[in-house]
Structure formats: structure tokens, C-alpha cells
Amino acid sequence: MSNLAMVEAVNAAFAHEMNADDSVVLLGEDIGVNGGVFRATVDLQERFGEDRVIDTPLAETMIAGLSVGMAAQGLKPVAEIQFMGFIYPAVDQIVSHASRMRNRTCGRLTCPMVLRAPFGGGIRAPEHHSESTEALFAHMPGVRVVIPSSPARAYGLLLAAIRDPDPVIFLEPKRIYRLHKQQIEDNGEALPLDVCFTLRDGTDITLVSWGASIHETLQAADKLKEESEISCEVIDVATIKPLDMDTILKSVERTGRCVIVHEAARTGGVGADIAAQLAEKGLLSLFAPVKRVTGYDTVMPLLKLENHYLPDVDRIRRAVKETMEFA
Amino acid sequence: METVASFEIHYRQYLNAEGRAVDELPEFAKDADVLQRFYRDMVLTRTFDKRAIALQRTGRLGTYASSLGQEATYTGLGHAMQPRDVLAPSYREHGTCFVRGVPMSDILLYWGGDERGMAFEKAKDDFPVSVPIATHVLHAAGAAYAFKYRKEPRVAVAVCGDGGTSKGDFYESINVAGVWVLPCVFMVVNNQWAISVPRAKQSRSETLAQKAVAAGIPGEQVDGNDVIVVKDRVEVALTKARQGGGPTLIEALTYRRHDHTTADDASRYRSRQELESEKKKDPIERLKHYLIAEGAWGEDQDRQLSRECEGEVDAAVDQYLNTEPRAPETMFDNLYESLPTLYQNQREELQAKWKRHE
């Protein structure tokens, strides 16, 4: 057992899988000697060699395109995009190729690659370093989009992502990279993809979130319990594509209320899809409209205002109270 | 002032437009059987091409990209490659695919709108047709990395057009292949037109081959209508790459004589005269003239070959037209290795709708 922060858990998962499987290679900008700008790949080049932890030329389309080629020819590349704000040149490769290589060839070629990127706000970073655009990828058929919210889930979900036979976009909420540590046994056990994790059982309302926002959501749940005796069920979606609606629906069937929390802008966010599916499949269980607490539909502000953009404990609390008071 | 870098770009040709040898031919080209095989493959490609266009015009094929006039480039490339090498094509390289064993019926199936056309069993590691320009050139670099990593004596070949060299993807590919000394060959098929935009409007670069210079890799030009020089120079580049010598960029100069695709009308943007003068450089005619002059071919054989090629294409078309259609819900079957529950429901929804209408 080791006490690991999320970014250290990412590193531990890499080390484990690279020991176990020669076909796993890492590529990206500054991931080798420097160990990544967040140190997610620290020491790995020294341990596994330059041909497995590869510092690439500075070109994001290339990083993704090389990964597609490697993955189609038997490697399991894990590519790092330094910040999600630089991922857009790579989107072409994901939507045009990675997501459809299996389909286009009827399974003759596949694309078992992982594209990782730190994402989200709250670390006082420069422009383009703080957005949450996971919904872009969630809209693409043929990929998985996975977002851990704790060191243990980062370890287990990253292992699962690397072993998955299809492309996975693995987004790491950098605000919580070093927020807290967890005891993790480095036993190579993956967590399941495509399922939500219920972090807290509750009876009055279901709070659905993912990534860094899970932490404000849990804090809000604690406060609501303490100040108003409101019992919140908290669900970490974890795999936002494909969505595990069964877990969310079952919870809402019991609680009759739902608030969705995410950092990303509201319009077209993954919360919209969850709300739509609740309306389609769970309407008769609902006592109140589904509410969303999200980033606003504006450009992510620079660091002076970013905390006003991000969903905070107070906004979540207020949304829960309004939902409880509706009926 | 001192010169810190300089470069030269070489152009090579063995057979000129009249079919006369302008240089001593490489060893393989002294074997009439070999040249007859190349000739046959080019004629077959052209026969296929004509039929594919006819099928499209009669509503039995989707949009199709003709390779009329470019047969030497594609046939030469196919013959230079070894079976275990990997091709990353764009969308016009049918001729290369045929040499590599891909059935004509599969190419028809794909352009007829059926993904199963890219599921071929021969050349099974080759990348599928790639429509977005130059995006697949990176795949060849990635594949080459995999070969190098596993120490396999294989080379990845990417093919793109003159327009493709304007894309960042192209430069990013040759650049990384240079830095990492990858076993890769980049084949630029300069057919002078990117839909309606002529070569002169793509780049002020005198040659596209010299784009290699910026990536620190060798670049050269060949006459893309001379199958002998294409086969020869690509083979030299492949051998070098296979032996650890790194990548090469080869610009094949040819001409797209048909519209960009069957959905295009080239008469809107290029002159009849230009087309007529390009016809005089025909790759098939020039090899035929050479073979006849050498006493290795005759008009009777030529008519016989035409009949054989027509027959092969007839059989491929029959097979294509008689392929059992896919059940609609199979559109989900190669989305993931196993279909997530959420989409299982959509698959069943589609299946139920289709069954109701049967």
C-alpha cells in the first residue's frame, strides 16, 4: 500500500502496466526527461527507456495521428496532450480515425489507444488551460470518455483505459491532482469502465457529477445533511461516454429528485443528456424538475474570475434546496 | 556571410513519353515478363476504373475517384512494396491495392457504400481508404514506429496528393519520421490538381519533393507516368528504410485526367488543351510502345489482354452486385469490441423498426 495523490496514482498505473505489457508506450510533449509538466510520467523514461516514454516534436495532431498508426499496428499507445486547451488539433484524428478505425474496417484494424489530458479550472493557469470540453468527445461515436475523481479511481480507471480494446479519452481534473492522498495497493486491479460509482447513499435527492466537481458536490452533501437533514445520494459518473444511465435512473427512482453538477458550460454539456434521459425514462419518478449547476455559457474567464465561473458548494446547496422545496 | 545549407532535387525517368528508354534500365526491367506484368496491372486498373465510373453513372456505385492517367504510379508502387509492408492510402490508390491482393470486388463494395469492402484478408495490416486529406500520413509514421520498436523489417508507405502537402499533417509526418529515423516512405502523387486548385496555387515551392529538405530527409522527383522509374525509386527507398536508413519522400509527377471524383466536373476549371497535351504522356501507351519495340508485345496479345481484364472486372462487378446486403442493425457491430448496453438499446430499436417494414 502506498499513500498516493491522483497524479502519483497515474504514474503508478503506468509503471504497473508498462512492466506487465511491452506493447504499452507513452508519447507526448515533455513527458520524458522532464516527467511531464505535472510530473505524471516522472522517472518512467529512466525506468522503461526512450523508446517507450517518447518525447515527441511539438505537434498535437501528430501525437494523436501517430497513436492511431501505432494502435492499428499492435502497440498500445498512451498519448499525453499537455493541457486540454491544446487538444483541438488532435480532435480531427479522434473523430476522423481513432473512433472509426474498427468500424471502417469491420474490425480488421482496431485502435486501442488512450489520449490523456489534464483539464478543468481552478489552478490560476493562463488562458486556454482551464476549460472543460469533455462533451465534445462524448458526442463522438466509437470512443470512451473517462474522468477519474480520486487517486484510487485514477489508478483503476487508467489501467482499464489502457487495457480497453477501443480508444479512450482520459481526462484528468488537474485541480485535484494533489488535493488529497489515498492508500492504494499497486496490484494492477482495474476498475470497470462504463459504470457510475455511487460515492454516498442517500434518500432525498441524487447529485450527479464527475471530475473535480465531485469534491464540491460531496462538501455540499455534507453541509445539507448537517444544516437541513437532507440526505443526498452522490454519484460519480466516471465514464461519461457511454453513460451508465441505469445507475442514475435507479437512484432517481428512489429519491425522486436530481441535481447535475459539472464545470463545463451548460448548453450541450453532458448534463443536458443526463437530464434528457431522465425526462425520457424517469419522468414519472420525479417530484421536481432536474436542475443543473454548471459553468456558464461564456468563455472561461482568466484567473481573476475563474472561481465565479466554477460551480461552488453554495450554488450546489442552493440548487438542492430549491429542488427540495419545489414539492 | 556563409552558406549553411543547400540542396538539390533530382528528377528521374527511364521511359520517355514516346516509350523510348532515356537511360539504362534497372535490372528488373530487362525481364520482359516483369514489364508485361506491370502492363497488365495498369490495363486492369484502367478497365476497372472505366467500369466503376459506368456503375456510378447508372446508380449502382456511390461517388468514385478515378485514377485515369495515374496507373503507372500506383502499379509501380504496388510492385515495389513487399507483402508485409503496410500501405496508408488516400482514396485513389486502387491500382496499388490490387497489386497487394485486395480484390476488385472489395474496392467496389466500399465505394458502393458498404464498410465490408475494407475488411479484406490480403494485405490485412494495410490502412483503409482515408478521405480527409493527409491525415493518414501520420498513421504511416505511427505504424513505422511500431515496426521499428518491434525490430520488424517492414516499411510503412503513405500516399497523398499535391494538395495534401499543404497540410500540417504532412509536414508533421515527415518531420517526426526524420527525427526518429522511421522506416517510412512518403509518396506524393502530384497529379497537378486538388479538385479545382492547380499545383501552382498550392505552394510556391519549386518542387514538392524539396519539402523533404525542411524535415531533413531526402526528397526526389520521378516521372509518375513511367512505371519503371516508380517501381525502381520506391524500391530503393523501401530498401533503405528497411535497413534502418530512414524515410524518403518521392514526388511522382503525373496528371489527373478524370474529374476529381464522379461528383466533380473538371471542365469548369481546366482547359481541353491541357488535358489533350497530357494524354500524350499516357503511362500505358508508353510502356506498350516500349514492349512492342522490344518485340515483347503485339496487338494480338493486347486484344487478348483487354478481353481478360474485361472478364476479370465482369466477375468482380458480379460479385459486388450480388453481395448480400447487411442487416441495418449491423451498423452497430463494429463500433466497439462489444457494444455498451446504452447502444444495445438503440440497436434493438433499429432492428425492430426494420423488422416491422420487412
PDB file of C-alpha atoms in Angstrom, chain A residues 160-259:
ATOM      1  CA  ALA A 160      -8.837  -0.177 -17.543  1.00  0.00           C
ATOM      2  CA  ALA A 161      -8.432   2.504 -20.218  1.00  0.00           C
ATOM      3  CA  ILE A 162      -5.035   1.183 -21.317  1.00  0.00           C
ATOM      4  CA  ARG A 163      -6.376  -2.389 -21.480  1.00  0.00           C
ATOM      5  CA  ASP A 164      -9.545  -1.382 -23.308  1.00  0.00           C
ATOM      6  CA  PRO A 165      -9.556  -2.560 -26.941  1.00  0.00           C
ATOM      7  CA  ASP A 166     -11.023   0.741 -28.146  1.00  0.00           C
ATOM      8  CA  PRO A 167      -9.930   4.387 -27.956  1.00  0.00           C
ATOM      9  CA  VAL A 168     -10.340   6.111 -24.612  1.00  0.00           C
ATOM     10  CA  ILE A 169     -10.178   9.840 -23.920  1.00  0.00           C
ATOM     11  CA  PHE A 170      -8.913  10.006 -20.352  1.00  0.00           C
ATOM     12  CA  LEU A 171      -9.364  13.445 -18.806  1.00  0.00           C
ATOM     13  CA  GLU A 172      -7.622  14.192 -15.543  1.00  0.00           C
ATOM     14  CA  PRO A 173      -9.035  17.003 -13.390  1.00  0.00           C
ATOM     15  CA  LYS A 174      -5.808  18.804 -12.605  1.00  0.00           C
ATOM     16  CA  ARG A 175      -7.289  20.882  -9.785  1.00  0.00           C
ATOM     17  CA  ILE A 176      -7.383  17.715  -7.677  1.00  0.00           C
ATOM     18  CA  TYR A 177      -4.104  16.185  -8.929  1.00  0.00           C
ATOM     19  CA  ARG A 178      -2.598  16.772  -5.485  1.00  0.00           C
ATOM     20  CA  LEU A 179      -5.690  17.627  -3.434  1.00  0.00           C
ATOM     21  CA  HIS A 180      -5.504  14.592  -1.199  1.00  0.00           C
ATOM     22  CA  LYS A 181      -3.811  11.230  -0.917  1.00  0.00           C
ATOM     23  CA  GLN A 182      -5.306   7.778  -0.711  1.00  0.00           C
ATOM     24  CA  GLN A 183      -3.932   4.401   0.262  1.00  0.00           C
ATOM     25  CA  ILE A 184      -3.586   2.451  -2.983  1.00  0.00           C
ATOM     26  CA  GLU A 185      -2.436  -1.109  -3.362  1.00  0.00           C
ATOM     27  CA  ASP A 186      -0.403  -1.307  -6.560  1.00  0.00           C
ATOM     28  CA  ASN A 187      -1.873  -4.669  -7.535  1.00  0.00           C
ATOM     29  CA  GLY A 188      -2.802  -3.918 -11.138  1.00  0.00           C
ATOM     30  CA  GLU A 189      -6.519  -4.254 -10.495  1.00  0.00           C
ATOM     31  CA  ALA A 190      -8.538  -2.198 -12.925  1.00  0.00           C
ATOM     32  CA  LEU A 191     -11.872  -0.605 -12.111  1.00  0.00           C
ATOM     33  CA  PRO A 192     -14.760  -1.183 -14.507  1.00  0.00           C
ATOM     34  CA  LEU A 193     -15.412   1.306 -17.308  1.00  0.00           C
ATOM     35  CA  ASP A 194     -18.936   2.234 -18.419  1.00  0.00           C
ATOM     36  CA  VAL A 195     -20.283   2.316 -14.846  1.00  0.00           C
ATOM     37  CA  CYS A 196     -21.002   5.073 -12.377  1.00  0.00           C
ATOM     38  CA  PHE A 197     -19.677   4.926  -8.830  1.00  0.00           C
ATOM     39  CA  THR A 198     -22.124   5.706  -6.037  1.00  0.00           C
ATOM     40  CA  LEU A 199     -19.936   7.542  -3.532  1.00  0.00           C
ATOM     41  CA  ARG A 200     -22.596   8.158  -0.923  1.00  0.00           C
ATOM     42  CA  ASP A 201     -26.002   6.625  -0.362  1.00  0.00           C
ATOM     43  CA  GLY A 202     -28.905   8.958   0.296  1.00  0.00           C
ATOM     44  CA  THR A 203     -32.677   9.031   0.207  1.00  0.00           C
ATOM     45  CA  ASP A 204     -33.848  12.587  -0.583  1.00  0.00           C
ATOM     46  CA  ILE A 205     -32.022  13.655  -3.727  1.00  0.00           C
ATOM     47  CA  THR A 206     -29.494  12.358  -6.257  1.00  0.00           C
ATOM     48  CA  LEU A 207     -26.460  14.514  -7.001  1.00  0.00           C
ATOM     49  CA  VAL A 208     -24.693  13.527 -10.213  1.00  0.00           C
ATOM     50  CA  SER A 209     -21.238  14.825 -11.041  1.00  0.00           C
ATOM     51  CA  TRP A 210     -17.744  13.926 -12.275  1.00  0.00           C
ATOM     52  CA  GLY A 211     -14.171  15.122 -12.138  1.00  0.00           C
ATOM     53  CA  ALA A 212     -13.108  17.868  -9.757  1.00  0.00           C
ATOM     54  CA  SER A 213     -16.704  18.975  -9.123  1.00  0.00           C
ATOM     55  CA  ILE A 214     -17.256  15.776  -7.195  1.00  0.00           C
ATOM     56  CA  HIS A 215     -15.446  17.437  -4.311  1.00  0.00           C
ATOM     57  CA  GLU A 216     -17.736  20.472  -4.090  1.00  0.00           C
ATOM     58  CA  THR A 217     -20.669  18.117  -4.544  1.00  0.00           C
ATOM     59  CA  LEU A 218     -19.579  15.968  -1.594  1.00  0.00           C
ATOM     60  CA  GLN A 219     -18.987  19.047   0.549  1.00  0.00           C
ATOM     61  CA  ALA A 220     -22.442  20.350  -0.337  1.00  0.00           C
ATOM     62  CA  ALA A 221     -23.924  16.969   0.576  1.00  0.00           C
ATOM     63  CA  ASP A 222     -22.194  17.113   3.986  1.00  0.00           C
ATOM     64  CA  LYS A 223     -23.447  20.637   4.680  1.00  0.00           C
ATOM     65  CA  LEU A 224     -27.002  19.829   3.616  1.00  0.00           C
ATOM     66  CA  LYS A 225     -27.059  16.846   5.922  1.00  0.00           C
ATOM     67  CA  GLU A 226     -25.723  18.913   8.776  1.00  0.00           C
ATOM     68  CA  GLU A 227     -27.847  22.042   8.371  1.00  0.00           C
ATOM     69  CA  SER A 228     -31.087  20.709   6.890  1.00  0.00           C
ATOM     70  CA  GLU A 229     -31.137  16.929   7.410  1.00  0.00           C
ATOM     71  CA  ILE A 230     -31.229  16.488   3.622  1.00  0.00           C
ATOM     72  CA  SER A 231     -29.876  13.068   2.645  1.00  0.00           C
ATOM     73  CA  CYS A 232     -28.014  13.276  -0.688  1.00  0.00           C
ATOM     74  CA  GLU A 233     -27.015  10.321  -2.831  1.00  0.00           C
ATOM     75  CA  VAL A 234     -23.794  11.241  -4.682  1.00  0.00           C
ATOM     76  CA  ILE A 235     -22.947   9.564  -7.978  1.00  0.00           C
ATOM     77  CA  ASP A 236     -19.599   9.921  -9.735  1.00  0.00           C
ATOM     78  CA  VAL A 237     -20.358   9.264 -13.407  1.00  0.00           C
ATOM     79  CA  ALA A 238     -16.645   8.499 -14.123  1.00  0.00           C
ATOM     80  CA  THR A 239     -17.288   7.196 -17.668  1.00  0.00           C
ATOM     81  CA  ILE A 240     -19.255   9.986 -19.311  1.00  0.00           C
ATOM     82  CA  LYS A 241     -19.367   8.046 -22.589  1.00  0.00           C
ATOM     83  CA  PRO A 242     -21.013   5.586 -22.717  1.00  0.00           C
ATOM     84  CA  LEU A 243     -23.222   6.821 -19.898  1.00  0.00           C
ATOM     85  CA  ASP A 244     -24.366   4.325 -17.294  1.00  0.00           C
ATOM     86  CA  MET A 245     -27.918   5.679 -17.103  1.00  0.00           C
ATOM     87  CA  ASP A 246     -29.147   2.599 -15.234  1.00  0.00           C
ATOM     88  CA  THR A 247     -27.371   3.590 -12.031  1.00  0.00           C
ATOM     89  CA  ILE A 248     -28.586   7.185 -12.283  1.00  0.00           C
ATOM     90  CA  LEU A 249     -32.154   6.148 -13.106  1.00  0.00           C
ATOM     91  CA  LYS A 250     -32.334   3.643 -10.267  1.00  0.00           C
ATOM     92  CA  SER A 251     -31.160   6.263  -7.820  1.00  0.00           C
ATOM     93  CA  VAL A 252     -33.612   8.878  -9.081  1.00  0.00           C
ATOM     94  CA  GLU A 253     -36.439   6.341  -8.940  1.00  0.00           C
ATOM     95  CA  ARG A 254     -35.758   6.164  -5.199  1.00  0.00           C
ATOM     96  CA  THR A 255     -35.065   9.824  -4.450  1.00  0.00           C
ATOM     97  CA  GLY A 256     -37.372  11.495  -6.998  1.00  0.00           C
ATOM     98  CA  ARG A 257     -35.007  14.455  -7.325  1.00  0.00           C
ATOM     99  CA  CYS A 258     -31.807  15.153  -9.216  1.00  0.00           C
ATOM    100  CA  VAL A 259     -29.195  17.882  -9.464  1.00  0.00           C
TER     101      VAL A 259
END
